Amino acid sequence: SMTTANHRWLVRHHGSGNWRWTTTEDLNSQTRIPRGVCPGDAPQDAKYTDAFVELVAWWFTEGSYLSSGTRGGAISQSQRVNPAYCDRIRAALRSVCGPPSSGRPLTWVEDPERLNGVVVWRFGAELHKQLAEVAPGKVPTIDFLDALTQSQRRLFVDTALDADGHVRRQASVLAQRDRARAEAFATAATLAGMAVTFNEWKMRGAPMY
């Protein structure tokens, strides 16, 4: 941060834990500047169910579109590597859409395990429409993220990290090729009160965020 010497900071004393105001010129090794704080105006009443929020996170990270122009989508996960995640996806689909049905119209159905134990859940136009309203192009909108309760924001972030994240240098990392998706995740984490660093680098010549 490039600031003037008299810029004011809210800091916490490392030893006592007390909060106080200080200035740039008076910062020292005992002062800690908060980088992430939960907003005080987060909604108290849930607009969406937790199951739907979790589905949006799975769709955001592990989702794909059905082929042949069908209005629908799919979510993939490894039963062999992450059986608990598969259970969570099944439970969320049942909660939001009811029992599986491959009839017309398609609600959702679980395909047999594929190579390396990967399971694919396909869903029809109704769920696709709901997901597209809050995450068009698999990019969660700011209106959706802003409408989540504080616990749901954390649920979204944690689910996305479970699906597509890893730990590097004691920090949780989520990488995306699509900048808009990466920015949406950074927004969700910020709204959840988490400090976020946004970076761009090249992987095999293509940008990663």
mmCIF file with all atom_site columns, N, CA, C and O in Angstrom, residues 133-159:
data_model
loop_
_atom_site.group_PDB
_atom_site.id
_atom_site.type_symbol
_atom_site.label_atom_id
_atom_site.label_alt_id
_atom_site.label_comp_id
_atom_site.label_asym_id
_atom_site.label_entity_id
_atom_site.label_seq_id
_atom_site.pdbx_PDB_ins_code
_atom_site.Cartn_x
_atom_site.Cartn_y
_atom_site.Cartn_z
_atom_site.occupancy
_atom_site.B_iso_or_equiv
_atom_site.pdbx_formal_charge
_atom_site.auth_seq_id
_atom_site.auth_comp_id
_atom_site.auth_asym_id
_atom_site.auth_atom_id
_atom_site.pdbx_PDB_model_num
ATOM 1   N N  . GLU A 1 133 ? -29.369 -18.766 -14.435 1.00 0.00 ? 133 GLU A N  1
ATOM 2   C CA . GLU A 1 133 ? -29.830 -17.474 -13.918 1.00 0.00 ? 133 GLU A CA 1
ATOM 3   C C  . GLU A 1 133 ? -28.840 -16.868 -12.925 1.00 0.00 ? 133 GLU A C  1
ATOM 4   O O  . GLU A 1 133 ? -28.682 -15.642 -12.865 1.00 0.00 ? 133 GLU A O  1
ATOM 5   N N  . VAL A 1 134 ? -28.184 -17.704 -12.153 1.00 0.00 ? 134 VAL A N  1
ATOM 6   C CA . VAL A 1 134 ? -27.259 -17.190 -11.131 1.00 0.00 ? 134 VAL A CA 1
ATOM 7   C C  . VAL A 1 134 ? -25.796 -17.319 -11.544 1.00 0.00 ? 134 VAL A C  1
ATOM 8   O O  . VAL A 1 134 ? -24.928 -16.675 -10.942 1.00 0.00 ? 134 VAL A O  1
ATOM 9   N N  . ALA A 1 135 ? -25.513 -18.142 -12.555 1.00 0.00 ? 135 ALA A N  1
ATOM 10  C CA . ALA A 1 135 ? -24.132 -18.331 -13.012 1.00 0.00 ? 135 ALA A CA 1
ATOM 11  C C  . ALA A 1 135 ? -24.107 -18.546 -14.517 1.00 0.00 ? 135 ALA A C  1
ATOM 12  O O  . ALA A 1 135 ? -23.770 -19.627 -15.007 1.00 0.00 ? 135 ALA A O  1
ATOM 13  N N  . PRO A 1 136 ? -24.467 -17.525 -15.306 1.00 0.00 ? 136 PRO A N  1
ATOM 14  C CA . PRO A 1 136 ? -24.431 -17.673 -16.767 1.00 0.00 ? 136 PRO A CA 1
ATOM 15  C C  . PRO A 1 136 ? -23.005 -17.920 -17.248 1.00 0.00 ? 136 PRO A C  1
ATOM 16  O O  . PRO A 1 136 ? -22.070 -17.242 -16.816 1.00 0.00 ? 136 PRO A O  1
ATOM 17  N N  . GLY A 1 137 ? -22.860 -18.929 -18.118 1.00 0.00 ? 137 GLY A N  1
ATOM 18  C CA . GLY A 1 137 ? -21.515 -19.275 -18.559 1.00 0.00 ? 137 GLY A CA 1
ATOM 19  C C  . GLY A 1 137 ? -20.652 -19.819 -17.447 1.00 0.00 ? 137 GLY A C  1
ATOM 20  O O  . GLY A 1 137 ? -19.419 -19.753 -17.514 1.00 0.00 ? 137 GLY A O  1
ATOM 21  N N  . LYS A 1 138 ? -21.280 -20.342 -16.400 1.00 0.00 ? 138 LYS A N  1
ATOM 22  C CA . LYS A 1 138 ? -20.595 -20.866 -15.216 1.00 0.00 ? 138 LYS A CA 1
ATOM 23  C C  . LYS A 1 138 ? -19.846 -19.774 -14.456 1.00 0.00 ? 138 LYS A C  1
ATOM 24  O O  . LYS A 1 138 ? -18.869 -20.057 -13.760 1.00 0.00 ? 138 LYS A O  1
ATOM 25  N N  . VAL A 1 139 ? -20.288 -18.524 -14.587 1.00 0.00 ? 139 VAL A N  1
ATOM 26  C CA . VAL A 1 139 ? -19.690 -17.409 -13.855 1.00 0.00 ? 139 VAL A CA 1
ATOM 27  C C  . VAL A 1 139 ? -20.716 -16.887 -12.850 1.00 0.00 ? 139 VAL A C  1
ATOM 28  O O  . VAL A 1 139 ? -21.686 -16.231 -13.235 1.00 0.00 ? 139 VAL A O  1
ATOM 29  N N  . PRO A 1 140 ? -20.562 -17.180 -11.563 1.00 0.00 ? 140 PRO A N  1
ATOM 30  C CA . PRO A 1 140 ? -21.508 -16.681 -10.559 1.00 0.00 ? 140 PRO A CA 1
ATOM 31  C C  . PRO A 1 140 ? -21.608 -15.157 -10.605 1.00 0.00 ? 140 PRO A C  1
ATOM 32  O O  . PRO A 1 140 ? -20.591 -14.466 -10.644 1.00 0.00 ? 140 PRO A O  1
ATOM 33  N N  . THR A 1 141 ? -22.820 -14.647 -10.598 1.00 0.00 ? 141 THR A N  1
ATOM 34  C CA . THR A 1 141 ? -23.015 -13.206 -10.669 1.00 0.00 ? 141 THR A CA 1
ATOM 35  C C  . THR A 1 141 ? -22.811 -12.564 -9.302  1.00 0.00 ? 141 THR A C  1
ATOM 36  O O  . THR A 1 141 ? -22.964 -13.204 -8.261  1.00 0.00 ? 141 THR A O  1
ATOM 37  N N  . ILE A 1 142 ? -22.503 -11.273 -9.313  1.00 0.00 ? 142 ILE A N  1
ATOM 38  C CA . ILE A 1 142 ? -22.335 -10.549 -8.060  1.00 0.00 ? 142 ILE A CA 1
ATOM 39  C C  . ILE A 1 142 ? -23.659 -10.483 -7.312  1.00 0.00 ? 142 ILE A C  1
ATOM 40  O O  . ILE A 1 142 ? -23.678 -10.507 -6.077  1.00 0.00 ? 142 ILE A O  1
ATOM 41  N N  . ASP A 1 143 ? -24.773 -10.421 -8.035  1.00 0.00 ? 143 ASP A N  1
ATOM 42  C CA . ASP A 1 143 ? -26.081 -10.390 -7.373  1.00 0.00 ? 143 ASP A CA 1
ATOM 43  C C  . ASP A 1 143 ? -26.320 -11.681 -6.592  1.00 0.00 ? 143 ASP A C  1
ATOM 44  O O  . ASP A 1 143 ? -26.860 -11.654 -5.486  1.00 0.00 ? 143 ASP A O  1
ATOM 45  N N  . PHE A 1 144 ? -25.931 -12.813 -7.181  1.00 0.00 ? 144 PHE A N  1
ATOM 46  C CA . PHE A 1 144 ? -26.081 -14.099 -6.491  1.00 0.00 ? 144 PHE A CA 1
ATOM 47  C C  . PHE A 1 144 ? -25.204 -14.149 -5.249  1.00 0.00 ? 144 PHE A C  1
ATOM 48  O O  . PHE A 1 144 ? -25.672 -14.485 -4.151  1.00 0.00 ? 144 PHE A O  1
ATOM 49  N N  . LEU A 1 145 ? -23.933 -13.814 -5.399  1.00 0.00 ? 145 LEU A N  1
ATOM 50  C CA . LEU A 1 145 ? -22.997 -13.885 -4.272  1.00 0.00 ? 145 LEU A CA 1
ATOM 51  C C  . LEU A 1 145 ? -23.390 -12.907 -3.172  1.00 0.00 ? 145 LEU A C  1
ATOM 52  O O  . LEU A 1 145 ? -23.269 -13.215 -1.987  1.00 0.00 ? 145 LEU A O  1
ATOM 53  N N  . ASP A 1 146 ? -23.874 -11.727 -3.563  1.00 0.00 ? 146 ASP A N  1
ATOM 54  C CA . ASP A 1 146 ? -24.252 -10.712 -2.586  1.00 0.00 ? 146 ASP A CA 1
ATOM 55  C C  . ASP A 1 146 ? -25.499 -11.116 -1.810  1.00 0.00 ? 146 ASP A C  1
ATOM 56  O O  . ASP A 1 146 ? -25.699 -10.677 -0.676  1.00 0.00 ? 146 ASP A O  1
ATOM 57  N N  . ALA A 1 147 ? -26.354 -11.972 -2.419  1.00 0.00 ? 147 ALA A N  1
ATOM 58  C CA . ALA A 1 147 ? -27.597 -12.388 -1.776  1.00 0.00 ? 147 ALA A CA 1
ATOM 59  C C  . ALA A 1 147 ? -27.395 -13.542 -0.796  1.00 0.00 ? 147 ALA A C  1
ATOM 60  O O  . ALA A 1 147 ? -28.312 -13.890 -0.048  1.00 0.00 ? 147 ALA A O  1
ATOM 61  N N  . LEU A 1 148 ? -26.197 -14.149 -0.782  1.00 0.00 ? 148 LEU A N  1
ATOM 62  C CA . LEU A 1 148 ? -25.945 -15.292 0.094   1.00 0.00 ? 148 LEU A CA 1
ATOM 63  C C  . LEU A 1 148 ? -25.722 -14.835 1.527   1.00 0.00 ? 148 LEU A C  1
ATOM 64  O O  . LEU A 1 148 ? -25.186 -13.758 1.775   1.00 0.00 ? 148 LEU A O  1
ATOM 65  N N  . THR A 1 149 ? -26.145 -15.674 2.464   1.00 0.00 ? 149 THR A N  1
ATOM 66  C CA . THR A 1 149 ? -25.814 -15.418 3.858   1.00 0.00 ? 149 THR A CA 1
ATOM 67  C C  . THR A 1 149 ? -24.323 -15.647 4.062   1.00 0.00 ? 149 THR A C  1
ATOM 68  O O  . THR A 1 149 ? -23.639 -16.221 3.192   1.00 0.00 ? 149 THR A O  1
ATOM 69  N N  . GLN A 1 150 ? -23.797 -15.209 5.197   1.00 0.00 ? 150 GLN A N  1
ATOM 70  C CA . GLN A 1 150 ? -22.364 -15.349 5.430   1.00 0.00 ? 150 GLN A CA 1
ATOM 71  C C  . GLN A 1 150 ? -21.936 -16.820 5.426   1.00 0.00 ? 150 GLN A C  1
ATOM 72  O O  . GLN A 1 150 ? -20.883 -17.169 4.883   1.00 0.00 ? 150 GLN A O  1
ATOM 73  N N  . SER A 1 151 ? -22.745 -17.685 6.026   1.00 0.00 ? 151 SER A N  1
ATOM 74  C CA . SER A 1 151 ? -22.399 -19.113 6.041   1.00 0.00 ? 151 SER A CA 1
ATOM 75  C C  . SER A 1 151 ? -22.469 -19.708 4.644   1.00 0.00 ? 151 SER A C  1
ATOM 76  O O  . SER A 1 151 ? -21.684 -20.601 4.299   1.00 0.00 ? 151 SER A O  1
ATOM 77  N N  . GLN A 1 152 ? -23.385 -19.225 3.813   1.00 0.00 ? 152 GLN A N  1
ATOM 78  C CA . GLN A 1 152 ? -23.493 -19.730 2.444   1.00 0.00 ? 152 GLN A CA 1
ATOM 79  C C  . GLN A 1 152 ? -22.332 -19.252 1.574   1.00 0.00 ? 152 GLN A C  1
ATOM 80  O O  . GLN A 1 152 ? -21.883 -19.983 0.687   1.00 0.00 ? 152 GLN A O  1
ATOM 81  N N  . ARG A 1 153 ? -21.845 -18.054 1.825   1.00 0.00 ? 153 ARG A N  1
ATOM 82  C CA . ARG A 1 153 ? -20.663 -17.591 1.091   1.00 0.00 ? 153 ARG A CA 1
ATOM 83  C C  . ARG A 1 153 ? -19.478 -18.490 1.393   1.00 0.00 ? 153 ARG A C  1
ATOM 84  O O  . ARG A 1 153 ? -18.715 -18.864 0.500   1.00 0.00 ? 153 ARG A O  1
ATOM 85  N N  . ARG A 1 154 ? -19.334 -18.845 2.666   1.00 0.00 ? 154 ARG A N  1
ATOM 86  C CA . ARG A 1 154 ? -18.234 -19.736 3.049   1.00 0.00 ? 154 ARG A CA 1
ATOM 87  C C  . ARG A 1 154 ? -18.462 -21.131 2.466   1.00 0.00 ? 154 ARG A C  1
ATOM 88  O O  . ARG A 1 154 ? -17.511 -21.798 2.042   1.00 0.00 ? 154 ARG A O  1
ATOM 89  N N  . LEU A 1 155 ? -19.723 -21.585 2.424   1.00 0.00 ? 155 LEU A N  1
ATOM 90  C CA . LEU A 1 155 ? -20.049 -22.876 1.830   1.00 0.00 ? 155 LEU A CA 1
ATOM 91  C C  . LEU A 1 155 ? -19.660 -22.896 0.361   1.00 0.00 ? 155 LEU A C  1
ATOM 92  O O  . LEU A 1 155 ? -19.077 -23.873 -0.132  1.00 0.00 ? 155 LEU A O  1
ATOM 93  N N  . PHE A 1 156 ? -19.965 -21.825 -0.358  1.00 0.00 ? 156 PHE A N  1
ATOM 94  C CA . PHE A 1 156 ? -19.616 -21.741 -1.774  1.00 0.00 ? 156 PHE A CA 1
ATOM 95  C C  . PHE A 1 156 ? -18.100 -21.803 -1.963  1.00 0.00 ? 156 PHE A C  1
ATOM 96  O O  . PHE A 1 156 ? -17.595 -22.568 -2.796  1.00 0.00 ? 156 PHE A O  1
ATOM 97  N N  . VAL A 1 157 ? -17.371 -21.012 -1.181  1.00 0.00 ? 157 VAL A N  1
ATOM 98  C CA . VAL A 1 157 ? -15.914 -20.975 -1.303  1.00 0.00 ? 157 VAL A CA 1
ATOM 99  C C  . VAL A 1 157 ? -15.306 -22.333 -0.951  1.00 0.00 ? 157 VAL A C  1
ATOM 100 O O  . VAL A 1 157 ? -14.452 -22.854 -1.682  1.00 0.00 ? 157 VAL A O  1
ATOM 101 N N  . ASP A 1 158 ? -15.731 -22.916 0.157   1.00 0.00 ? 158 ASP A N  1
ATOM 102 C CA . ASP A 1 158 ? -15.165 -24.198 0.588   1.00 0.00 ? 158 ASP A CA 1
ATOM 103 C C  . ASP A 1 158 ? -15.460 -25.303 -0.415  1.00 0.00 ? 158 ASP A C  1
ATOM 104 O O  . ASP A 1 158 ? -14.602 -26.162 -0.687  1.00 0.00 ? 158 ASP A O  1
ATOM 105 N N  . THR A 1 159 ? -16.676 -25.308 -0.983  1.00 0.00 ? 159 THR A N  1
ATOM 106 C CA . THR A 1 159 ? -17.030 -26.333 -1.962  1.00 0.00 ? 159 THR A CA 1
ATOM 107 C C  . THR A 1 159 ? -16.196 -26.184 -3.230  1.00 0.00 ? 159 THR A C  1
ATOM 108 O O  . THR A 1 159 ? -15.707 -27.175 -3.787  1.00 0.00 ? 159 THR A O  1
#
